[in-house]
Structure formats: C-alpha cells, structure tokens
Coordinates of C-alpha atoms in Angstrom, one line a residue:
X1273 CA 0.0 0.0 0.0
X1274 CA 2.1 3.2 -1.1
X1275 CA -0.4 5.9 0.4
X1276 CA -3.7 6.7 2.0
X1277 CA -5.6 10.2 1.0
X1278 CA -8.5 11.1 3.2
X1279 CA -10.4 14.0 1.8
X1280 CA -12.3 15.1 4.8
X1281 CA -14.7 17.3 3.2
X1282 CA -15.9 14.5 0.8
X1283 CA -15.7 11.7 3.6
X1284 CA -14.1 9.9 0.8
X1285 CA -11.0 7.8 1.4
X1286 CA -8.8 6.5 -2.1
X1287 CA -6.5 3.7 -1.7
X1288 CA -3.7 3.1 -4.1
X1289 CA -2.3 -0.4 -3.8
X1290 CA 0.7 -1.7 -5.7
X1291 CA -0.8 -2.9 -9.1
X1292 CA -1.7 0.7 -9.9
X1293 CA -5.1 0.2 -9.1
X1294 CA -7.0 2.5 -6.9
X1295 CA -10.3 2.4 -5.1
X1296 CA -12.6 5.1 -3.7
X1297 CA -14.6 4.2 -0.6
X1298 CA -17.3 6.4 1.5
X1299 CA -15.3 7.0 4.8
X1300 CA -17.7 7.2 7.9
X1301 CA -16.1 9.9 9.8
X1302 CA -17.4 8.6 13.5
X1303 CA -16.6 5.3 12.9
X1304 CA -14.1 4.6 15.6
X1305 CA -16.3 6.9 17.5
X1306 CA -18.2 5.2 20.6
X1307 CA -22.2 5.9 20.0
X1308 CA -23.5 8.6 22.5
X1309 CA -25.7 6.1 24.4
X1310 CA -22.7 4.3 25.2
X1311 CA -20.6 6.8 26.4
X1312 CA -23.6 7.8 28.9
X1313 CA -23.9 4.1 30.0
X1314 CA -19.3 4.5 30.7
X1315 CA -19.6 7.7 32.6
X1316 CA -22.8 6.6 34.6
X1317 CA -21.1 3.4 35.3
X1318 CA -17.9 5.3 36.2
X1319 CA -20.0 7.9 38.5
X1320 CA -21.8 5.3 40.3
X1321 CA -18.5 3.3 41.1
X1322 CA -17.1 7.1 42.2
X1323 CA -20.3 7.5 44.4
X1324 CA -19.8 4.3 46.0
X1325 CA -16.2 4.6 46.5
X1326 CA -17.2 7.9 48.1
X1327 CA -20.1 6.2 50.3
X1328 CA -17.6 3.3 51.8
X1329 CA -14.8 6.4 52.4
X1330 CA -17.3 8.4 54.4
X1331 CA -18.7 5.3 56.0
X1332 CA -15.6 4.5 57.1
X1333 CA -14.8 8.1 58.4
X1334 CA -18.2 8.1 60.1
X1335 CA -17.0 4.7 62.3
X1336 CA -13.5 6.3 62.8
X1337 CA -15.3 9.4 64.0
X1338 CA -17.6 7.2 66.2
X1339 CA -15.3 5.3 67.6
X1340 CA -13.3 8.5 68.6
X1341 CA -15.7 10.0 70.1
X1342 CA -16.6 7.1 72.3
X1343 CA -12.8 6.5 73.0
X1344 CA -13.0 10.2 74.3
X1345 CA -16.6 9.7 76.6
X1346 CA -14.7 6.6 78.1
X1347 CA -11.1 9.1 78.7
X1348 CA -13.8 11.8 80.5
X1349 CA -15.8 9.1 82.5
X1350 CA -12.8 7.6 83.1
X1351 CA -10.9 10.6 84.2
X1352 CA -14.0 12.0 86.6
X1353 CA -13.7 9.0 88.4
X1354 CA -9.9 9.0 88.9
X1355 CA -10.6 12.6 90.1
X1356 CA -13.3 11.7 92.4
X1357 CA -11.0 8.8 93.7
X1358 CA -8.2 10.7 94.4
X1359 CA -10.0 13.7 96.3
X1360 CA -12.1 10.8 98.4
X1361 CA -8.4 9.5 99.4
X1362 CA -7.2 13.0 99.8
X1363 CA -10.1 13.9 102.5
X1364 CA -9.5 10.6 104.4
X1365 CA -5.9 10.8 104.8
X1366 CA -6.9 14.5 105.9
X1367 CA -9.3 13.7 108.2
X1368 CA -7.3 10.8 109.9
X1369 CA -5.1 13.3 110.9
X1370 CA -7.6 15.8 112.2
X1371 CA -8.5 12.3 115.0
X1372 CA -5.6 12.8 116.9
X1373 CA -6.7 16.3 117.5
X1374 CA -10.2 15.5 118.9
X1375 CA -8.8 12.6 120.9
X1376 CA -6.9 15.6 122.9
X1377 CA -9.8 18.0 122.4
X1378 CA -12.0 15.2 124.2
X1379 CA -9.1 14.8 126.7
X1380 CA -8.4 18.7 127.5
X1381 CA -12.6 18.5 127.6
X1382 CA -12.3 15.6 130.1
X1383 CA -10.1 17.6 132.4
X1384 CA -11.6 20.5 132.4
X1385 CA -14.3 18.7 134.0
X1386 CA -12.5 17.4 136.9
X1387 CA -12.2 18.1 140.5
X1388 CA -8.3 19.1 139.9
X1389 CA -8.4 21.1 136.5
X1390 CA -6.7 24.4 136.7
X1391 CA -6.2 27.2 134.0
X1392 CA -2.4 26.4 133.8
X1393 CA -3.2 22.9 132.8
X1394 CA -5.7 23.9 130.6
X1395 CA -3.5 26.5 128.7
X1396 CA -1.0 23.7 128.0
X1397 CA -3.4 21.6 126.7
X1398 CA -4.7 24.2 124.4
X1399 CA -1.2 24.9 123.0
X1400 CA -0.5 21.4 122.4
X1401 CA -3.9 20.9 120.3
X1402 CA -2.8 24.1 118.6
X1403 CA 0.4 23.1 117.7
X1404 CA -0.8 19.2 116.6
X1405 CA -3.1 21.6 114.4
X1406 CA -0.8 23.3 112.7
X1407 CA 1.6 20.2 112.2
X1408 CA -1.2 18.1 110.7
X1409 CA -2.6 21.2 108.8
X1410 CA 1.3 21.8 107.2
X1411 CA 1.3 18.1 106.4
X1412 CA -1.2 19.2 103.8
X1413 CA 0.5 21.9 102.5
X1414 CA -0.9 24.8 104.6
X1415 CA 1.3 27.3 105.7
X1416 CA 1.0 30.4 107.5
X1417 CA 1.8 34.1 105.9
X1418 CA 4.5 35.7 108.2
X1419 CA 3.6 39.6 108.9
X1420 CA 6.4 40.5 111.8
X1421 CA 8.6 43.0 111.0
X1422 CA 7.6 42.8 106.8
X1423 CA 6.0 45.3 104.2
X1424 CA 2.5 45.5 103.7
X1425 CA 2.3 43.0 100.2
X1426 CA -1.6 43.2 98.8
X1427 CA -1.3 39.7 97.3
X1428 CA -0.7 38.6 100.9
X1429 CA -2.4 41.1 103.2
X1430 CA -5.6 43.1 103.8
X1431 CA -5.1 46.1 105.2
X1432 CA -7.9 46.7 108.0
X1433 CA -6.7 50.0 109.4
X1434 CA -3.3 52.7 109.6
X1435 CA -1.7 54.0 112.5
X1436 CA 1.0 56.3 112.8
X1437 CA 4.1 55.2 113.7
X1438 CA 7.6 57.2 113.5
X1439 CA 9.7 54.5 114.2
X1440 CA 9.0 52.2 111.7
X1441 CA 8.7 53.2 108.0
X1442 CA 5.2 54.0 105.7
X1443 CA 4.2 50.7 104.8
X1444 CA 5.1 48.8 107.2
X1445 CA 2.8 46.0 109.2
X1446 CA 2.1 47.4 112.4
X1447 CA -0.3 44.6 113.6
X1448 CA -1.5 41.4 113.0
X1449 CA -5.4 40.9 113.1
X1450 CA -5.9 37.8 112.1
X1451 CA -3.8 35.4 110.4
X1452 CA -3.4 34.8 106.9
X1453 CA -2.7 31.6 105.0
X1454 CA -1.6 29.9 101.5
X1455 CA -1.9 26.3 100.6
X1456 CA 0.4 25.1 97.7
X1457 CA 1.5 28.6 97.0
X1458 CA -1.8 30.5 96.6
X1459 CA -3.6 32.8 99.3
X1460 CA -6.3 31.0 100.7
X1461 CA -7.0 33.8 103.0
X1462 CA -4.5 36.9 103.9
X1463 CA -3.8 38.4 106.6
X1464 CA -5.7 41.1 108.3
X1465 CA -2.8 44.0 109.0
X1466 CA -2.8 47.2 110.4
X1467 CA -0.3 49.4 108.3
X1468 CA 1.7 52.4 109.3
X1469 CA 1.2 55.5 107.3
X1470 CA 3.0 58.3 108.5
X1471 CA 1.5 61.3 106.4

C-alpha cells in the first residue's frame, strides 16, 4: 500500500495499492467513534462506582469518628472517676489526721471537767492541740503568711486600718489581726494588717 488520501470534506478515502489500481470508498467519519448512548452508559457506570467509593470512604470516616468520640466519653468518665478517687483519698488521709486532734480535744474536755483542773493545765493543753493543728494542717500543705517585722504586700495582706508610727517606715505591718494563710503557693485567706502611714 504506497499511500492513503483522506479527503475530509468529501468523507471519501482513495486507496492506491501496488498494481496501480485504486479504489474510492465512503469513509464514515465517527466510525471509531463510541455511540452517545454508550458513552452515557461508561460515565454513569464510572460515576456510580465514584459514588460508591465515596459512600464506603465516608462510612468509614463516620465509624473512625464514632469510635473516637466514644474513645473520648470513656477518657472523660474515666478521668471523673480517677478525680473523684483521688479527692475521696485525699479527704480521708486528711481527716485521719484531724482524729488525733479531737482525741486531745475530748481529753483537754475531760479535764476541764475534773475536781483538779486548773487554767495552767488547761492553757498547756490548748497549746498542744494548737500546735498538733498546725503540724497536721502543714502536712497538707498549709502554711502560714509571716507579717512580723515585713512590708504590707496586697497579694498577701488586707489592710484593716493605719496607724501612725515614727519609728517604723510608711508601709510597714504594724499589727496582726488575724492570720493569713496559703496552701500550695496561693492565698487562701490573707492576713488582716494594720499598716503604718505616717503622712
């Protein structure tokens, strides 16, 4: 076969084959061409398999997001409870070291009572409950806010009146009112001060 003319605008193809001869032939122009109809059946069948690739991706993001979520309800319940757990522990261990103090609150009670109580016994007793206090309050990480011989500080103290004094400085804690404290490093209550001011 030496050549192949197509002339388009005629649809007409002419062979020329070796022998010299040649032949003329209508030329279809769409044949090769896939119909319409089938081309709409391809890309139907091509959207559909899309759509359902898309359906079983969101499905399975759907049961990834579930399962998430219930992984994070179970974290939260789960976390509540720890919480609740550990405070209930906290406030036992607390309170069994508050006993000792009512066991010499019922004592210093008890002797009081008696036919040979006097104030001096009674004062001793008092200062030993006091000081069982404060050891079994520190144990839980209470301390007390020193005001002798400091500045008045507002994220420690409340002032609750001045005075005038010329020997010590403006600003200066005169008195102590009632006693501050801080657990952990924050002010849990501060103290009441009197504070000089001079002018």
């Amino acid at each position: 076969m030496k050549g192949v003319e197509n002339l388009a605008d005629e649809k007409k193809v002419v062979i020329d084959n070796e022998d010299g001869d040649s032949a003329e032939i209508n030329a279809d122009l769409t044949a090769g061409k896939v119909p319409e109809e089938i081309l709409e059946e391809v890309a139907q069948d091509d959207s559909q398999v899309e759509i359902e690739n898309l359906k079983n991706e969101l499905s399975a993001k759907n049961d990834r997001l579930l399962r998430l979520q219930a992984d994070f309800d179970n974290f939260r319940k789960r976390t509540a409870k720890e919480k609740t757990d550990l405070a209930a522990t906290i406030e036992q261990s607390f309170l069994k070291d508050l006993l000792p103090l009512l066991d010499n609150l019922s004592r210093a009670s008890e002797a009081a009572e008696g036919e040979n109580s006097d104030a001096e016994t009674l004062r001793k007793g008092i200062e030993m409950i006091k000081k069982e206090t404060v050891a079994a309050l520190g144990k839980h990480g209470l301390e007390t806010i020193d005001t002798k011989d400091k500045m008045f500080d507002p994220n420690f103290h409340q002032a609750v009146g001045s005075v005038q004094d010329e020997t010590k400085e403006d600003g200066a804690i005169a008195a102590e009112f009632q006693r501050g404290y801080i657990a952990y490093g924050k002010v849990i209550r501060p103290s009441m001060v009197q504070v000089v001011n001079n002018s």
